[in-house]
GROMACS .gro file of C-alpha atoms in nm:
model
  419
    1MET     CA    1  -8.234  17.183   1.715
    2SER     CA    2  -8.100  17.297   2.053
    3LYS     CA    3  -8.179  17.151   2.393
    4TYR     CA    4  -8.157  17.312   2.735
    5TYR     CA    5  -8.030  17.149   3.055
    6ASP     CA    6  -7.937  17.284   3.396
    7VAL     CA    7  -7.635  17.050   3.397
    8VAL     CA    8  -7.456  16.870   3.117
    9ILE     CA    9  -7.209  16.601   3.222
   10ALA     CA   10  -6.950  16.511   2.959
   11GLY     CA   11  -6.827  16.159   3.026
   12GLY     CA   12  -7.030  15.855   3.124
   13GLY     CA   13  -6.770  15.650   3.309
   14VAL     CA   14  -6.800  15.584   3.680
   15ILE     CA   15  -6.719  15.946   3.772
   16GLY     CA   16  -6.967  16.108   3.535
   17ALA     CA   17  -7.233  15.852   3.620
   18SER     CA   18  -7.187  15.912   3.993
   19CYS     CA   19  -7.225  16.287   3.939
   20ALA     CA   20  -7.541  16.227   3.737
   21TYR     CA   21  -7.685  15.999   4.004
   22GLN     CA   22  -7.620  16.232   4.296
   23LEU     CA   23  -7.750  16.537   4.110
   24SER     CA   24  -8.059  16.347   3.994
   25LYS     CA   25  -8.173  16.289   4.350
   26ARG     CA   26  -8.258  16.660   4.369
   27LYS     CA   27  -8.552  16.615   4.127
   28ASN     CA   28  -8.543  16.987   4.042
   29LEU     CA   29  -8.263  16.983   3.786
   30LYS     CA   30  -8.276  16.891   3.419
   31ILE     CA   31  -7.961  16.686   3.355
   32ALA     CA   32  -7.799  16.532   3.047
   33LEU     CA   33  -7.523  16.272   3.052
   34ILE     CA   34  -7.323  16.266   2.728
   35ASP     CA   35  -7.077  15.985   2.660
   36ALA     CA   36  -6.868  15.863   2.369
   37LYS     CA   37  -6.751  15.505   2.423
   38ARG     CA   38  -6.383  15.513   2.338
   39PRO     CA   39  -6.133  15.224   2.346
   40GLY     CA   40  -5.966  15.209   2.685
   41ASN     CA   41  -6.250  15.342   2.901
   42ALA     CA   42  -6.099  15.320   3.249
   43THR     CA   43  -6.415  15.212   3.430
   44ARG     CA   44  -6.458  14.893   3.230
   45ALA     CA   45  -6.088  14.815   3.263
   46SER     CA   46  -6.070  14.856   3.639
   47ALA     CA   47  -6.020  14.588   3.902
   48GLY     CA   48  -6.292  14.738   4.118
   49GLY     CA   49  -6.079  14.769   4.429
   50LEU     CA   50  -6.203  14.992   4.710
   51TRP     CA   51  -5.848  15.011   4.841
   52ALA     CA   52  -5.868  15.336   5.033
   53ILE     CA   53  -5.552  15.279   5.236
   54GLY     CA   54  -5.378  15.049   4.989
   55GLU     CA   55  -5.390  15.294   4.700
   56SER     CA   56  -5.310  15.591   4.925
   57VAL     CA   57  -4.984  15.425   5.029
   58GLY     CA   58  -4.884  15.314   4.682
   59LEU     CA   59  -4.998  14.952   4.675
   60GLY     CA   60  -5.198  14.789   4.394
   61CYS     CA   61  -5.044  14.900   4.067
   62GLY     CA   62  -4.851  15.163   4.265
   63VAL     CA   63  -4.612  14.916   4.425
   64ILE     CA   64  -4.562  14.741   4.091
   65PHE     CA   65  -4.463  15.074   3.936
   66PHE     CA   66  -4.240  15.154   4.233
   67ARG     CA   67  -4.052  14.826   4.198
   68MET     CA   68  -4.012  14.879   3.824
   69MET     CA   69  -3.874  15.230   3.875
   70SER     CA   70  -3.648  15.145   4.167
   71SER     CA   71  -3.486  14.863   3.970
   72ASN     CA   72  -3.358  15.121   3.721
   73ARG     CA   73  -3.335  15.452   3.906
   74LYS     CA   74  -3.087  15.599   3.663
   75ARG     CA   75  -3.345  15.606   3.389
   76GLU     CA   76  -3.504  15.948   3.349
   77ALA     CA   77  -3.883  15.961   3.392
   78GLN     CA   78  -3.922  16.294   3.215
   79GLY     CA   79  -4.246  16.338   3.026
   80SER     CA   80  -4.424  16.056   3.204
   81ALA     CA   81  -4.791  16.104   3.279
   82VAL     CA   82  -4.735  16.088   3.654
   83ALA     CA   83  -4.440  16.209   3.856
   84VAL     CA   84  -4.272  15.932   4.058
   85ASP     CA   85  -4.002  15.949   4.324
   86SER     CA   86  -3.864  15.598   4.312
   87SER     CA   87  -3.636  15.638   4.614
   88THR     CA   88  -3.910  15.565   4.869
   89PRO     CA   89  -4.257  15.407   4.866
   90HIS     CA   90  -4.502  15.661   4.734
   91ILE     CA   91  -4.737  15.790   5.004
   92LEU     CA   92  -5.009  16.030   4.889
   93PRO     CA   93  -5.083  16.343   5.100
   94ASP     CA   94  -5.323  16.355   5.393
   95SER     CA   95  -5.581  16.537   5.184
   96PHE     CA   96  -5.611  16.232   4.961
   97PHE     CA   97  -5.635  15.994   5.257
   98ASP     CA   98  -5.933  16.194   5.384
   99PHE     CA   99  -6.088  16.200   5.038
  100ALA     CA  100  -6.042  15.825   4.985
  101LEU     CA  101  -6.151  15.716   5.333
  102GLN     CA  102  -6.465  15.930   5.328
  103SER     CA  103  -6.557  15.785   4.991
  104ASN     CA  104  -6.484  15.430   5.104
  105ALA     CA  105  -6.711  15.471   5.406
  106MET     CA  106  -7.003  15.560   5.178
  107TYR     CA  107  -7.016  15.226   4.997
  108PRO     CA  108  -7.222  15.009   5.234
  109GLU     CA  109  -7.507  15.261   5.237
  110LEU     CA  110  -7.469  15.336   4.866
  111HIS     CA  111  -7.492  14.963   4.793
  112ARG     CA  112  -7.810  14.934   4.995
  113GLU     CA  113  -7.959  15.249   4.839
  114LEU     CA  114  -7.900  15.148   4.479
  115GLN     CA  115  -8.031  14.797   4.541
  116GLU     CA  116  -8.345  14.899   4.727
  117ASN     CA  117  -8.436  15.210   4.528
  118HIS     CA  118  -8.320  15.112   4.180
  119GLY     CA  119  -8.275  14.735   4.172
  120MET     CA  120  -7.904  14.760   4.096
  121ASP     CA  121  -7.642  14.544   4.272
  122PHE     CA  122  -7.278  14.642   4.216
  123LYS     CA  123  -7.148  14.341   4.414
  124PHE     CA  124  -6.996  14.513   4.716
  125GLU     CA  125  -6.780  14.257   4.899
  126LYS     CA  126  -6.591  14.296   5.226
  127THR     CA  127  -6.263  14.128   5.137
  128GLY     CA  128  -5.979  14.327   5.291
  129LEU     CA  129  -5.651  14.374   5.106
  130LYS     CA  130  -5.330  14.186   5.191
  131PHE     CA  131  -4.987  14.302   5.078
  132VAL     CA  132  -4.794  13.976   5.045
  133ILE     CA  133  -4.434  13.999   5.165
  134TYR     CA  134  -4.168  13.786   4.994
  135ASP     CA  135  -3.839  13.946   5.093
  136ASP     CA  136  -3.662  14.215   5.296
  137GLU     CA  137  -3.744  14.486   5.042
  138ASP     CA  138  -4.115  14.408   5.070
  139ARG     CA  139  -4.085  14.409   5.450
  140LEU     CA  140  -3.914  14.750   5.448
  141TYR     CA  141  -4.182  14.883   5.213
  142ALA     CA  142  -4.455  14.761   5.449
  143GLU     CA  143  -4.280  14.899   5.758
  144HIS     CA  144  -4.248  15.238   5.588
  145ILE     CA  145  -4.622  15.234   5.516
  146VAL     CA  146  -4.713  15.157   5.875
  147ALA     CA  147  -4.480  15.428   6.005
  148CYS     CA  148  -4.653  15.684   5.780
  149ILE     CA  149  -5.010  15.608   5.893
  150PRO     CA  150  -5.006  15.582   6.275
  151HIS     CA  151  -5.357  15.734   6.284
  152LEU     CA  152  -5.486  15.429   6.093
  153SER     CA  153  -5.320  15.165   6.309
  154ASP     CA  154  -5.657  15.010   6.393
  155GLN     CA  155  -5.713  14.942   6.022
  156VAL     CA  156  -5.392  14.746   5.959
  157ARG     CA  157  -5.251  14.426   6.099
  158TRP     CA  158  -4.942  14.215   6.044
  159LEU     CA  159  -4.979  13.851   5.947
  160ASP     CA  160  -4.684  13.619   5.998
  161GLN     CA  161  -4.635  13.325   5.764
  162ALA     CA  162  -4.862  13.093   5.963
  163ALA     CA  163  -5.140  13.352   5.994
  164LEU     CA  164  -5.121  13.429   5.622
  165ARG     CA  165  -5.142  13.060   5.535
  166GLU     CA  166  -5.446  13.026   5.760
  167ALA     CA  167  -5.616  13.328   5.604
  168GLU     CA  168  -5.515  13.247   5.245
  169PRO     CA  169  -5.435  12.874   5.214
  170SER     CA  170  -5.356  12.903   4.843
  171VAL     CA  171  -5.077  13.158   4.885
  172SER     CA  172  -4.727  13.038   4.802
  173HIS     CA  173  -4.502  12.901   5.077
  174GLU     CA  174  -4.246  13.152   4.948
  175ALA     CA  175  -4.446  13.430   5.117
  176ARG     CA  176  -4.311  13.530   5.459
  177GLY     CA  177  -4.627  13.705   5.571
  178ALA     CA  178  -4.848  14.000   5.483
  179LEU     CA  179  -4.966  14.344   5.585
  180GLU     CA  180  -5.347  14.350   5.581
  181PHE     CA  181  -5.571  14.654   5.534
  182LEU     CA  182  -5.899  14.572   5.701
  183CYS     CA  183  -6.122  14.837   5.543
  184ASP     CA  184  -6.013  14.787   5.181
  185HIS     CA  185  -6.276  14.590   4.988
  186GLN     CA  186  -6.403  14.548   4.631
  187VAL     CA  187  -6.694  14.596   4.391
  188SER     CA  188  -6.771  14.504   4.032
  189PRO     CA  189  -6.656  14.816   3.842
  190PHE     CA  190  -6.885  14.786   3.542
  191ARG     CA  191  -7.182  14.700   3.765
  192LEU     CA  192  -7.105  15.008   3.974
  193ALA     CA  193  -7.107  15.232   3.666
  194ASP     CA  194  -7.427  15.065   3.547
  195ALA     CA  195  -7.587  15.114   3.889
  196TYR     CA  196  -7.509  15.486   3.894
  197THR     CA  197  -7.629  15.521   3.535
  198GLU     CA  198  -7.952  15.331   3.583
  199GLY     CA  199  -8.026  15.512   3.909
  200ALA     CA  200  -7.976  15.844   3.730
  201ARG     CA  201  -8.193  15.732   3.436
  202GLN     CA  202  -8.473  15.626   3.670
  203ASN     CA  203  -8.447  15.966   3.837
  204GLY     CA  204  -8.499  16.144   3.505
  205VAL     CA  205  -8.151  16.206   3.363
  206ASP     CA  206  -8.142  16.207   2.982
  207MET     CA  207  -7.873  15.977   2.842
  208TYR     CA  208  -7.688  16.046   2.517
  209PHE     CA  209  -7.456  15.754   2.442
  210ASN     CA  210  -7.219  15.728   2.145
  211THR     CA  211  -7.223  16.106   2.137
  212ASN     CA  212  -6.908  16.313   2.090
  213VAL     CA  213  -6.862  16.667   2.222
  214THR     CA  214  -6.702  16.864   1.938
  215GLY     CA  215  -6.713  17.215   2.084
  216VAL     CA  216  -6.799  17.424   2.388
  217LEU     CA  217  -7.019  17.734   2.371
  218HIS     CA  218  -6.954  18.055   2.565
  219LYS     CA  219  -7.125  18.377   2.661
  220GLY     CA  220  -6.839  18.600   2.765
  221THR     CA  221  -6.649  18.414   3.038
  222ARG     CA  222  -6.936  18.172   3.104
  223VAL     CA  223  -6.963  17.826   2.951
  224SER     CA  224  -7.313  17.810   2.805
  225GLY     CA  225  -7.334  17.475   2.630
  226VAL     CA  226  -7.172  17.211   2.413
  227GLN     CA  227  -7.194  17.113   2.050
  228THR     CA  228  -7.209  16.743   1.963
  229ALA     CA  229  -7.161  16.564   1.635
  230GLU     CA  230  -7.455  16.328   1.679
  231ALA     CA  231  -7.717  16.510   1.890
  232GLY     CA  232  -7.669  16.875   1.806
  233LEU     CA  233  -7.652  17.161   2.051
  234PHE     CA  234  -7.695  17.144   2.429
  235ASN     CA  235  -7.741  17.474   2.612
  236CYS     CA  236  -7.667  17.452   2.985
  237ASP     CA  237  -7.596  17.645   3.302
  238THR     CA  238  -7.318  17.411   3.417
  239LEU     CA  239  -7.084  17.180   3.228
  240ILE     CA  240  -6.909  16.904   3.426
  241ASN     CA  241  -6.590  16.765   3.276
  242ALA     CA  242  -6.587  16.394   3.358
  243ALA     CA  243  -6.413  16.294   3.037
  244GLY     CA  244  -6.151  16.068   3.196
  245ALA     CA  245  -5.829  16.033   2.997
  246TRP     CA  246  -5.970  16.280   2.741
  247ALA     CA  247  -6.045  16.555   2.997
  248ALA     CA  248  -5.761  16.782   2.883
  249ASP     CA  249  -5.922  16.831   2.541
  250LEU     CA  250  -6.255  16.930   2.693
  251SER     CA  251  -6.095  17.170   2.942
  252LEU     CA  252  -5.907  17.339   2.658
  253MET     CA  253  -6.231  17.392   2.466
  254ALA     CA  254  -6.411  17.514   2.777
  255THR     CA  255  -6.148  17.730   2.946
  256GLY     CA  256  -5.855  17.782   2.710
  257VAL     CA  257  -5.636  17.581   2.949
  258SER     CA  258  -5.546  17.217   2.894
  259ILE     CA  259  -5.545  17.065   3.242
  260PRO     CA  260  -5.262  16.811   3.288
  261VAL     CA  261  -5.460  16.489   3.256
  262LYS     CA  262  -5.288  16.222   3.047
  263PRO     CA  263  -5.373  15.858   2.972
  264VAL     CA  264  -5.183  15.602   3.179
  265LYS     CA  265  -5.211  15.257   3.025
  266GLY     CA  266  -5.281  14.953   3.240
  267GLN     CA  267  -5.288  14.597   3.108
  268ILE     CA  268  -5.506  14.342   3.286
  269LEU     CA  269  -5.595  13.977   3.247
  270LEU     CA  270  -5.883  13.757   3.360
  271THR     CA  271  -5.890  13.385   3.435
  272GLU     CA  272  -6.165  13.136   3.369
  273ARG     CA  273  -6.416  13.078   3.647
  274MET     CA  274  -6.279  12.882   3.940
  275PRO     CA  275  -6.390  12.758   4.280
  276LYS     CA  276  -6.317  12.997   4.568
  277LEU     CA  277  -5.940  13.033   4.575
  278LEU     CA  278  -5.887  13.374   4.735
  279GLN     CA  279  -6.048  13.481   5.060
  280GLY     CA  280  -5.960  13.848   5.003
  281CYS     CA  281  -5.782  14.075   4.757
  282LEU     CA  282  -5.404  14.035   4.733
  283THR     CA  283  -5.132  14.272   4.616
  284THR     CA  284  -4.765  14.193   4.570
  285SER     CA  285  -4.464  14.368   4.423
  286ASP     CA  286  -4.545  14.192   4.094
  287CYS     CA  287  -4.923  14.212   4.054
  288TYR     CA  288  -5.256  14.229   4.232
  289LEU     CA  289  -5.529  13.964   4.235
  290ALA     CA  290  -5.901  13.993   4.301
  291GLN     CA  291  -6.142  13.700   4.271
  292LYS     CA  292  -6.487  13.815   4.169
  293ASP     CA  293  -6.822  13.676   4.279
  294ASN     CA  294  -6.849  13.461   3.963
  295GLY     CA  295  -6.518  13.289   4.035
  296GLU     CA  296  -6.302  13.471   3.780
  297ILE     CA  297  -5.971  13.610   3.906
  298LEU     CA  298  -5.864  13.949   3.778
  299ILE     CA  299  -5.488  14.007   3.764
  300GLY     CA  300  -5.333  14.349   3.709
  301SER     CA  301  -5.181  14.580   3.629
  302THR     CA  302  -4.911  14.762   3.440
  303THR     CA  303  -4.854  15.139   3.455
  304GLU     CA  304  -4.736  15.262   3.116
  305ASP     CA  305  -4.694  15.604   2.955
  306LYS     CA  306  -4.802  15.501   2.603
  307GLY     CA  307  -5.049  15.770   2.508
  308PHE     CA  308  -5.385  15.638   2.392
  309ASP     CA  309  -5.249  15.298   2.288
  310VAL     CA  310  -5.473  15.017   2.418
  311THR     CA  311  -5.300  14.716   2.264
  312THR     CA  312  -5.191  14.431   2.488
  313THR     CA  313  -4.829  14.322   2.474
  314TYR     CA  314  -4.681  13.983   2.550
  315PRO     CA  315  -4.392  14.085   2.781
  316GLU     CA  316  -4.623  14.280   3.012
  317ILE     CA  317  -4.895  14.015   3.017
  318ALA     CA  318  -4.633  13.744   3.076
  319GLY     CA  319  -4.493  13.944   3.367
  320LEU     CA  320  -4.835  13.965   3.531
  321VAL     CA  321  -4.888  13.591   3.477
  322GLN     CA  322  -4.553  13.512   3.638
  323GLY     CA  323  -4.635  13.736   3.933
  324ALA     CA  324  -4.975  13.573   3.981
  325VAL     CA  325  -4.834  13.220   3.968
  326ARG     CA  326  -4.559  13.318   4.210
  327CYS     CA  327  -4.827  13.428   4.457
  328ILE     CA  328  -5.085  13.155   4.388
  329PRO     CA  329  -4.908  12.848   4.241
  330GLU     CA  330  -5.239  12.678   4.152
  331LEU     CA  331  -5.292  12.942   3.883
  332ALA     CA  332  -5.021  12.775   3.671
  333ASP     CA  333  -5.284  12.526   3.550
  334VAL     CA  334  -5.565  12.777   3.495
  335ASN     CA  335  -5.674  12.913   3.156
  336LEU     CA  336  -5.681  13.282   3.076
  337LYS     CA  337  -6.017  13.407   2.955
  338ARG     CA  338  -5.913  13.742   2.813
  339THR     CA  339  -5.666  14.029   2.835
  340TRP     CA  340  -5.722  14.401   2.778
  341ALA     CA  341  -5.583  14.746   2.846
  342GLY     CA  342  -5.744  15.053   2.999
  343LEU     CA  343  -5.646  15.420   3.012
  344ARG     CA  344  -5.638  15.574   3.358
  345PRO     CA  345  -5.672  15.953   3.371
  346GLY     CA  346  -5.341  16.042   3.535
  347SER     CA  347  -5.242  16.378   3.681
  348PRO     CA  348  -4.883  16.483   3.767
  349ASP     CA  349  -4.936  16.450   4.143
  350GLU     CA  350  -5.175  16.152   4.119
  351LEU     CA  351  -5.455  16.357   4.278
  352PRO     CA  352  -5.791  16.422   4.113
  353ILE     CA  353  -5.877  16.758   3.958
  354LEU     CA  354  -6.206  16.884   4.098
  355GLY     CA  355  -6.416  17.198   4.101
  356PRO     CA  356  -6.408  17.532   3.920
  357MET     CA  357  -6.133  17.706   3.727
  358ALA     CA  358  -6.041  18.070   3.770
  359GLY     CA  359  -6.191  18.309   3.516
  360VAL     CA  360  -6.455  18.069   3.385
  361ASP     CA  361  -6.811  18.037   3.513
  362GLY     CA  362  -7.045  17.746   3.449
  363TYR     CA  363  -6.767  17.486   3.434
  364LEU     CA  364  -6.655  17.224   3.688
  365ASN     CA  365  -6.384  16.956   3.675
  366ALA     CA  366  -6.444  16.598   3.787
  367CYS     CA  367  -6.142  16.424   3.639
  368GLY     CA  368  -5.782  16.311   3.690
  369HIS     CA  369  -5.867  16.029   3.934
  370PHE     CA  370  -5.583  15.809   3.800
  371ARG     CA  371  -5.612  15.461   3.955
  372THR     CA  372  -5.877  15.544   4.219
  373GLY     CA  373  -6.180  15.641   4.014
  374ILE     CA  374  -6.390  15.348   4.132
  375LEU     CA  375  -6.300  15.406   4.497
  376THR     CA  376  -6.351  15.783   4.493
  377SER     CA  377  -6.650  15.799   4.260
  378ALA     CA  378  -6.889  15.795   4.555
  379ILE     CA  379  -6.763  16.114   4.717
  380THR     CA  380  -6.687  16.281   4.384
  381GLY     CA  381  -7.055  16.264   4.291
  382VAL     CA  382  -7.151  16.415   4.626
  383LEU     CA  383  -6.893  16.694   4.595
  384LEU     CA  384  -7.006  16.790   4.244
  385ASP     CA  385  -7.369  16.789   4.355
  386LYS     CA  386  -7.281  17.027   4.639
  387LEU     CA  387  -7.077  17.252   4.409
  388VAL     CA  388  -7.357  17.279   4.152
  389ASN     CA  389  -7.605  17.364   4.427
  390ASN     CA  390  -7.373  17.605   4.617
  391GLU     CA  391  -7.389  17.405   4.939
  392PRO     CA  392  -7.117  17.339   5.201
  393LEU     CA  393  -6.876  17.062   5.104
  394PRO     CA  394  -6.797  16.758   5.321
  395LEU     CA  395  -6.425  16.823   5.274
  396ASP     CA  396  -6.190  17.095   5.153
  397ILE     CA  397  -6.126  17.060   4.779
  398THR     CA  398  -5.850  17.323   4.767
  399PRO     CA  399  -5.578  17.055   4.722
  400PHE     CA  400  -5.769  16.924   4.421
  401LEU     CA  401  -5.831  17.249   4.232
  402ALA     CA  402  -5.674  17.285   3.887
  403ASP     CA  403  -5.497  17.606   3.986
  404ARG     CA  404  -5.240  17.403   4.182
  405PHE     CA  405  -5.072  17.347   3.845
  406GLU     CA  406  -4.893  17.613   3.644
  407ALA     CA  407  -5.104  17.698   3.344
  408SER     CA  408  -5.118  17.959   3.076
  409PRO     CA  409  -5.388  18.224   3.121
  410VAL     CA  410  -5.734  18.153   2.989
  411VAL     CA  411  -5.746  18.283   2.633
  412GLU     CA  412  -6.028  18.490   2.492
  413LYS     CA  413  -6.264  18.279   2.285
  414PRO     CA  414  -6.517  18.399   2.030
  415GLN     CA  415  -6.873  18.382   2.153
  416ALA     CA  416  -7.049  18.093   1.984
  417GLU     CA  417  -7.390  18.141   1.833
  418LEU     CA  418  -7.671  17.976   2.019
  419ALA     CA  419  -7.921  17.790   1.809
   0.00000   0.00000   0.00000
């Protein structure tokens, strides 16, 4: 039995759910959200940081990866899921800054909207993000960051040791100070995904969970639907690829080209609930720490090219524990609640892959967000809504199109029968 939808969204993580929510506000589109819950779903494994500047300048898990690479620069990084130049701190291009900052600015209103209209609270907290400085290398890293973002000078401030101790009394006396990003905050990642999903459901989107896309249908060069193992055939006008770390497989079925999205493993740990210990989010050269509204402290994260492996490993978890205790000595006496690993959808240049692909109609990418899917989900949903409805975009997506990568030509595919 076949079904018809104006839009089918493949992938129900935070990106796909945001697309569904924004499109559903139109009220004139019939929309289906299809999702197969796979181990390592990035949304549920995220820290929930809205670190627009921090992530754009390589902090969070970026600085941890930088330190790891720079400690062994002779090692070849060929074949890794993301390309890294370990000789300098990794600053993303201006196009990503604009993308991230516009998305970040949407969250206060989005929080209000989803609470008031749909009864969903994703725990938006204004925390700021502090990069804790231990040594001269950290100081040089921070100075390089500041030199690269003079246009954002009003959003950063230096904290000397005394100011850091006043702002974060629990931070180690080993810390010399910090660089603070004033507009970088946090949310609950799974509550954000749930808020988008429930908002979309209330607006009439049909949800198909535990449903696997097994094929893509075509009429000539147009994508015309998807086949699923559990729910049969979905005919559609537009297919949105929001399949996260699995997006390359779907793009190959849809377009004949496997876009370069690969899983990038990140291991994370969570403490037991504690009294308020952190006043804001912290990132160091060893780990990052974010205390959630229920008192738990989330500590992350590794950056590993391990395919779809989602096992946790003692050396990596122990390294994060050591980094956390170095930053917050009181954590030495705190119990761990659980550990897990997630799969970020990495692209070679660490930028998302958005929009259409040459030679294929009825298909749009919304994938490759790497470590910033939570942060950039807000604007990604808006962009995909505008693309589906042929309306002007709030920013230029040319830097995010798939054709920036070398790819083999789209191959001719047999036209699938429509049920």
